[in-house]
mmCIF file of C-alpha atoms in Angstrom:
data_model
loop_
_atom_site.group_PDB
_atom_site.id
_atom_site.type_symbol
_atom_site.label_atom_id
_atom_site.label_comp_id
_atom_site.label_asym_id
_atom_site.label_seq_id
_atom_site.Cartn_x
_atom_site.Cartn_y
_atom_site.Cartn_z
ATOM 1 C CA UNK A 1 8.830 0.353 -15.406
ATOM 2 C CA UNK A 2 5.576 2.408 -14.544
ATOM 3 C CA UNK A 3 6.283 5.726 -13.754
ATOM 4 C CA UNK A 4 4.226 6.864 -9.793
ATOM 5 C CA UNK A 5 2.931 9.111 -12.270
ATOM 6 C CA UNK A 6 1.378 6.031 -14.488
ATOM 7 C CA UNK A 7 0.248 4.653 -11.493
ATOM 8 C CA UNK A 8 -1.630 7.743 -10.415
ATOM 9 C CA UNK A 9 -3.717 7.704 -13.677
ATOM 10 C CA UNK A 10 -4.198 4.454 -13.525
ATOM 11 C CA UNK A 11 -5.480 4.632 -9.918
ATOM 12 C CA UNK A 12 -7.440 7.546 -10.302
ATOM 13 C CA UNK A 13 -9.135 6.006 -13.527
ATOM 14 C CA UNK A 14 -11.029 3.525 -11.729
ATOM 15 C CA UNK A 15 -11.625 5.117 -8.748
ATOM 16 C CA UNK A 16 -9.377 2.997 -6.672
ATOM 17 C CA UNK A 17 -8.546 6.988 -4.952
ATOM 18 C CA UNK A 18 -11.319 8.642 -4.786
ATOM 19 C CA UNK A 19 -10.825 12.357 -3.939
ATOM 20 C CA UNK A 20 -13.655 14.131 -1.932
ATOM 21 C CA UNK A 21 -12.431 17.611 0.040
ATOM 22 C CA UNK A 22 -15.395 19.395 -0.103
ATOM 23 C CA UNK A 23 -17.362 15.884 0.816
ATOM 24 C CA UNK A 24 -15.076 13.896 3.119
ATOM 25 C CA UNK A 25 -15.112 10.500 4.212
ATOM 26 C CA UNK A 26 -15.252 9.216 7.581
ATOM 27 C CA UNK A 27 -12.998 6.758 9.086
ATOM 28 C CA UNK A 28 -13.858 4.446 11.379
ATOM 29 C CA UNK A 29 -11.276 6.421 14.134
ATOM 30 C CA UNK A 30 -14.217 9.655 12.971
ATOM 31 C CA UNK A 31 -11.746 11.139 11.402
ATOM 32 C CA UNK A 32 -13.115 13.072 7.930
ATOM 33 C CA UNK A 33 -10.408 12.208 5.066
ATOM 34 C CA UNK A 34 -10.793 14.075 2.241
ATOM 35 C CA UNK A 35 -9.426 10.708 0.174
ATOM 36 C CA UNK A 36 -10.253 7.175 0.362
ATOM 37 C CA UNK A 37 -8.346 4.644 -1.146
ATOM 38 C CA UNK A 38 -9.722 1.029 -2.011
ATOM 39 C CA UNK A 39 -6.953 -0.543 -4.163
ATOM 40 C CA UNK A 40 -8.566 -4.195 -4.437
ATOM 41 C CA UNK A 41 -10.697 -2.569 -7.408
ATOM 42 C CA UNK A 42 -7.300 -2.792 -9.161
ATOM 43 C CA UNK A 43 -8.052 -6.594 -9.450
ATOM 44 C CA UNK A 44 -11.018 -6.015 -11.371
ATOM 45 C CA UNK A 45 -9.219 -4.283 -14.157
ATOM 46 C CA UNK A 46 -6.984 -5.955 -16.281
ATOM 47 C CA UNK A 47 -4.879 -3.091 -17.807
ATOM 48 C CA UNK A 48 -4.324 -1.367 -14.471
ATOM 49 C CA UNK A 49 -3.651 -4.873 -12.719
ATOM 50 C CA UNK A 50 -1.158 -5.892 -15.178
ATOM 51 C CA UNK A 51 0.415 -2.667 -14.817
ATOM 52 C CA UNK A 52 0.521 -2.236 -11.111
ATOM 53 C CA UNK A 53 1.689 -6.492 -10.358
ATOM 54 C CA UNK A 54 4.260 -5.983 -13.192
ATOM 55 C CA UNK A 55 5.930 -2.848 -11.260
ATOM 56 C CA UNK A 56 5.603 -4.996 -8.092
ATOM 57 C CA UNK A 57 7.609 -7.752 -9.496
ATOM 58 C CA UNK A 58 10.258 -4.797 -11.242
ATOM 59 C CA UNK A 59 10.399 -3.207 -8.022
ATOM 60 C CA UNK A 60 10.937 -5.975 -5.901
ATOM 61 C CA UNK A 61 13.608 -7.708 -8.292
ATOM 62 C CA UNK A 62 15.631 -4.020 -8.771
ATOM 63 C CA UNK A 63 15.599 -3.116 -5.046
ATOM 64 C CA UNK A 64 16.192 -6.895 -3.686
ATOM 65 C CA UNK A 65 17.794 -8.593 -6.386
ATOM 66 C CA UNK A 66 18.462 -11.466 -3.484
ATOM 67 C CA UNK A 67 14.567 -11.726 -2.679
ATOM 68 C CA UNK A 68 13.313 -15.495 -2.665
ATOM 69 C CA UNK A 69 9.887 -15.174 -1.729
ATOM 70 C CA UNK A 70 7.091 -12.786 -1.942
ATOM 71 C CA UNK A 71 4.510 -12.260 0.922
ATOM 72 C CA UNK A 72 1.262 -10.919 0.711
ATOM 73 C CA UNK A 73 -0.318 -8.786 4.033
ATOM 74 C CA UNK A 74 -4.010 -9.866 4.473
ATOM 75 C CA UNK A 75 -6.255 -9.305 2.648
ATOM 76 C CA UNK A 76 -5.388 -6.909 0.049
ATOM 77 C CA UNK A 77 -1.696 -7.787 -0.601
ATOM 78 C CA UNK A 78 -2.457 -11.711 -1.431
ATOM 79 C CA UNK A 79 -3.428 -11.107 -5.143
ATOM 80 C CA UNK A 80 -0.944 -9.074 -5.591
ATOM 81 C CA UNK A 81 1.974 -10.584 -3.872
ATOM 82 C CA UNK A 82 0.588 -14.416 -6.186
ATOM 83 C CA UNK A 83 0.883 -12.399 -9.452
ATOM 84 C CA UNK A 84 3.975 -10.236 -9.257
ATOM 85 C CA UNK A 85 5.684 -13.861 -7.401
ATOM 86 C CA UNK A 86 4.441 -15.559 -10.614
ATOM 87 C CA UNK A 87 5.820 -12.944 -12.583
ATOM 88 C CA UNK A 88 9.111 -13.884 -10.801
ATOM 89 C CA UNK A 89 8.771 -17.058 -10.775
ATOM 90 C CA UNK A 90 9.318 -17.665 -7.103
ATOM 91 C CA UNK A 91 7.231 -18.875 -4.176
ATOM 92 C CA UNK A 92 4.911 -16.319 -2.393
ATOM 93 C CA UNK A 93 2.622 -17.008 0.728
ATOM 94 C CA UNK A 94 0.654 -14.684 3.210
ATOM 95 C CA UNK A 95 0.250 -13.653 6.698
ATOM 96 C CA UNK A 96 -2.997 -13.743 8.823
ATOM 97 C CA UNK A 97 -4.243 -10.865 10.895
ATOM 98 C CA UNK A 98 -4.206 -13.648 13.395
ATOM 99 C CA UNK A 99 -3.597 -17.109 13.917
ATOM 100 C CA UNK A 100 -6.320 -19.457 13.063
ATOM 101 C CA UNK A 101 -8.417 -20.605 15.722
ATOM 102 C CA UNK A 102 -8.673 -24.537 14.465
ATOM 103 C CA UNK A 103 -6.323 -26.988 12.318
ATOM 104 C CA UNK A 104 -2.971 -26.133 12.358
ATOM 105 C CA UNK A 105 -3.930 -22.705 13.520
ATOM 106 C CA UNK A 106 -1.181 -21.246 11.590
ATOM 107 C CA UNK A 107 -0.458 -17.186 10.949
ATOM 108 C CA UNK A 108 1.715 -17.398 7.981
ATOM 109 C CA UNK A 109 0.351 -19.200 5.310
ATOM 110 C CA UNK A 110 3.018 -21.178 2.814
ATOM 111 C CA UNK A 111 6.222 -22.708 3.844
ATOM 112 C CA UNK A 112 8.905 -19.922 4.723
ATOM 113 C CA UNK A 113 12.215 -21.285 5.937
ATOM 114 C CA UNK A 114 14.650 -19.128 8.694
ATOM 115 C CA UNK A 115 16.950 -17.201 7.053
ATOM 116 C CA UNK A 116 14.412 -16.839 3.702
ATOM 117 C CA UNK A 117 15.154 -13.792 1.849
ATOM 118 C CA UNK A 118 11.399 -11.859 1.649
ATOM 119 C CA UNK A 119 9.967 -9.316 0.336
ATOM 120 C CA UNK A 120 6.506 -7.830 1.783
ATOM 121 C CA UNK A 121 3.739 -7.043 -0.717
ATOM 122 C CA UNK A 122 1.040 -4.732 0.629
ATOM 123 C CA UNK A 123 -1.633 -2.376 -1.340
ATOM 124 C CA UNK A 124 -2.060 0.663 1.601
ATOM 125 C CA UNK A 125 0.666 2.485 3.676
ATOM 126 C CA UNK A 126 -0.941 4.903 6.143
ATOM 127 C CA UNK A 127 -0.209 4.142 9.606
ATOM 128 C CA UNK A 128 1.795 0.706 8.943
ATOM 129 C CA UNK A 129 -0.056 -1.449 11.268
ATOM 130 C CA UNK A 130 -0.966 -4.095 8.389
ATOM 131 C CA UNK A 131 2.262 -4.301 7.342
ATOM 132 C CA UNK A 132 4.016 -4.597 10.734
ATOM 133 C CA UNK A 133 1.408 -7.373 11.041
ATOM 134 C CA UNK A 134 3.032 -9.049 8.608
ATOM 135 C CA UNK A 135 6.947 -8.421 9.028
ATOM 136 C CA UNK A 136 6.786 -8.937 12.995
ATOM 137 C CA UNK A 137 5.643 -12.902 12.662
ATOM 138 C CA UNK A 138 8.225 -13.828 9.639
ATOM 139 C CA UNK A 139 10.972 -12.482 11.990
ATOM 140 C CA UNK A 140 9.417 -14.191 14.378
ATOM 141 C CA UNK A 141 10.140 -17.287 12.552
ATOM 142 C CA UNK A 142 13.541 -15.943 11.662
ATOM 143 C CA UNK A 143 12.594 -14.632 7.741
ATOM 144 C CA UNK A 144 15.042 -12.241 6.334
ATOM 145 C CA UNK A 145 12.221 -9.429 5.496
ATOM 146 C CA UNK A 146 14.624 -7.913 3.330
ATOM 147 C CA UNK A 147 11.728 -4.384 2.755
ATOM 148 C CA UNK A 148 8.049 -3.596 1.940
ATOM 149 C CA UNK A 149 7.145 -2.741 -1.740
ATOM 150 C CA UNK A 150 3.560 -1.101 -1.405
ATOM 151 C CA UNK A 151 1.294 0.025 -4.384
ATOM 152 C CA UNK A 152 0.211 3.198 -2.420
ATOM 153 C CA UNK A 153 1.501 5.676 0.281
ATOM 154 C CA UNK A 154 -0.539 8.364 2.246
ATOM 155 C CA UNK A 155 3.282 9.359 3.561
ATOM 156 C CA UNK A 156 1.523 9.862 7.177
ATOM 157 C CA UNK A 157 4.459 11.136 9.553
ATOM 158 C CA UNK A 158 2.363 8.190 12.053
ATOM 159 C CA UNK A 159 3.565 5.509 9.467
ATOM 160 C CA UNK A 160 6.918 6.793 8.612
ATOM 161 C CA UNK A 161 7.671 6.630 12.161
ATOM 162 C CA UNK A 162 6.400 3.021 12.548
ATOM 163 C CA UNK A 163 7.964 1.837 9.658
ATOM 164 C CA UNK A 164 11.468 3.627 10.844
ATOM 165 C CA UNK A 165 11.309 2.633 14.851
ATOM 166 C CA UNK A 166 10.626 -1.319 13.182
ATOM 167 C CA UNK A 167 13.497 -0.772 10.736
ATOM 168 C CA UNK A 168 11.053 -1.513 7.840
ATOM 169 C CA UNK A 169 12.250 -0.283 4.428
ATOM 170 C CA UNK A 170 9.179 0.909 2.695
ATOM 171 C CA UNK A 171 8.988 1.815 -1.039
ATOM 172 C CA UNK A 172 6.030 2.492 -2.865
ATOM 173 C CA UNK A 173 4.573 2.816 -6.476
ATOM 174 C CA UNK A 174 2.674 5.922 -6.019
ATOM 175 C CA UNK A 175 2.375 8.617 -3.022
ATOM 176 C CA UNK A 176 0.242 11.162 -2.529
ATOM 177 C CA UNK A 177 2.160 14.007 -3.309
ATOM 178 C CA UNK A 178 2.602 12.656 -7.323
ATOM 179 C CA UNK A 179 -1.608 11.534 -7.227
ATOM 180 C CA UNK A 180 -2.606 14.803 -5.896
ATOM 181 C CA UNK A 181 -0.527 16.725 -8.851
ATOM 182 C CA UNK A 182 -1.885 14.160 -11.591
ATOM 183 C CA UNK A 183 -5.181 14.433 -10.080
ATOM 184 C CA UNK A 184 -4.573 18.959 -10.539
ATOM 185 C CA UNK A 185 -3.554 18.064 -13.997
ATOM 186 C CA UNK A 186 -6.659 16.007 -14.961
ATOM 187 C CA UNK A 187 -9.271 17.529 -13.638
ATOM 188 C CA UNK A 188 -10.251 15.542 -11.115
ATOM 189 C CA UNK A 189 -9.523 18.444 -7.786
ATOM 190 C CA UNK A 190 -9.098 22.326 -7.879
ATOM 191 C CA UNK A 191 -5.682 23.360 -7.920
ATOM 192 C CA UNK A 192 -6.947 24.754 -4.415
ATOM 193 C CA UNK A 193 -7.558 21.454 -3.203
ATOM 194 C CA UNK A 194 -4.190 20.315 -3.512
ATOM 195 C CA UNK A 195 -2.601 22.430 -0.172
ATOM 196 C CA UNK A 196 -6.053 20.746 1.547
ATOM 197 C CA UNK A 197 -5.138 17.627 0.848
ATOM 198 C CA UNK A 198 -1.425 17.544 1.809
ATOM 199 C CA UNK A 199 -2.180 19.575 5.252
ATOM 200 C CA UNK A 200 -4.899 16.784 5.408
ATOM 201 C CA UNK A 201 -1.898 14.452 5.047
ATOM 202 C CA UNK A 202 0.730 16.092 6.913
ATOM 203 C CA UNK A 203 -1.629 15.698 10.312
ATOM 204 C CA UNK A 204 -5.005 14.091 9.619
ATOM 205 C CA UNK A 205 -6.858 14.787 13.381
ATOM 206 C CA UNK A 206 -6.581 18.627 12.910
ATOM 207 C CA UNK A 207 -9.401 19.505 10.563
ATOM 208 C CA UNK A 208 -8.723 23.144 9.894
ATOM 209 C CA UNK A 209 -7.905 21.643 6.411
ATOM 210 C CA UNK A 210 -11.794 21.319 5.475
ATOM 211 C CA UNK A 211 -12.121 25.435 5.753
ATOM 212 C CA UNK A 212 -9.534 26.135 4.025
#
């Protein structure tokens, strides 16, 4: 299986993370992030999608050997959650950011059964609202969300606590802490920049982290 460190490089290789502390980003909450992450470019990339679904399926099957269905979070989970579920060869479906307005106006896409032993795929942990948009509506239904297996965590305290108060079991391919140290190795930040980055991390509103 794909070590985070693999997953780092491979990341980092097409941009999916970009790194920017002495040029940050702005969210849409105003806050300047030194890192932004867009992991749907992974789908555009053969070698690093075939890496990252395979470790999805791996991950999923050695953590939840019981798992009968893969879900996909909307938007960015979908792809992900249809190829590592292929890889498995079991059924996978997806949940809405809402119900539909007309039809059947259903939420959760693909037919999940109560008591159905799932497994959430999602691309982004940061403050786990996407995720818990997902999990809350299979319960809902009476799913057995059995965990989360993400491609990428910030490891915000805001989404560990989320995840925790929801009793979500999160595990992830890569965090920030292993990307940050391949992306020292490689060239791609200072070795200064990495102690930005994590205080960045470690509480994103203060922004003494940009003078540092």
């Amino acid at each position: 299986m794909a070590s985070k460190a693999d997953i780092a490089r491979a990341l980092l290789s097409i941009k999916a993370v970009f790194l920017k502390p002495d040029d940050p980003f702005t969210w849409a909450s105003g806050i300047k992030s030194p890192i932004y992450c867009d992991n749907r470019l992974t789908l555009s990339y053969p070698e690093v999608r075939t890496l990252i679904d395979e470790a999805l399926a791996e991950k999923s099957r050695e953590l939840y050997p019981e798992v009968e269905m893969l879900m996909g979070t909307s938007t960015a989970g979908i792809a992900h959650a249809a190829i590592a579920a292929d890889r498995l060869g079991i059924p996978m479906g997806y949940v809405r950011g809402s119900a539909k307005d007309h039809g059947r106006k259903n939420q959760i896409e693909g037919r999940v059964h109560a008591g159905e032993k799932i497994v959430v795929i999602e691309d982004l942990i940061s403050t786990g609202g996407s995720v818990l948009d997902c999990v809350h509506p299979l319960r809902e239904i009476g799913a057995n969300v059995l965990g989360v297996v993400s491609i990428f965590t910030y490891g915000m305290q805001k989404g560990l606590d989320r995840l925790a108060e929801n009793k979500v079991e999160n595990t992830s391919l890569c965090d920030l802490d292993t990307l940050v140290d391949v992306a020292v190795e490689e060239g791609y930040i200072k070795p200064e920049d990495k102690a930005r980055l994590l205080a960045f991390r470690d509480n994103p509103s203060d922004e003494s982290w940009m003078t540092r």
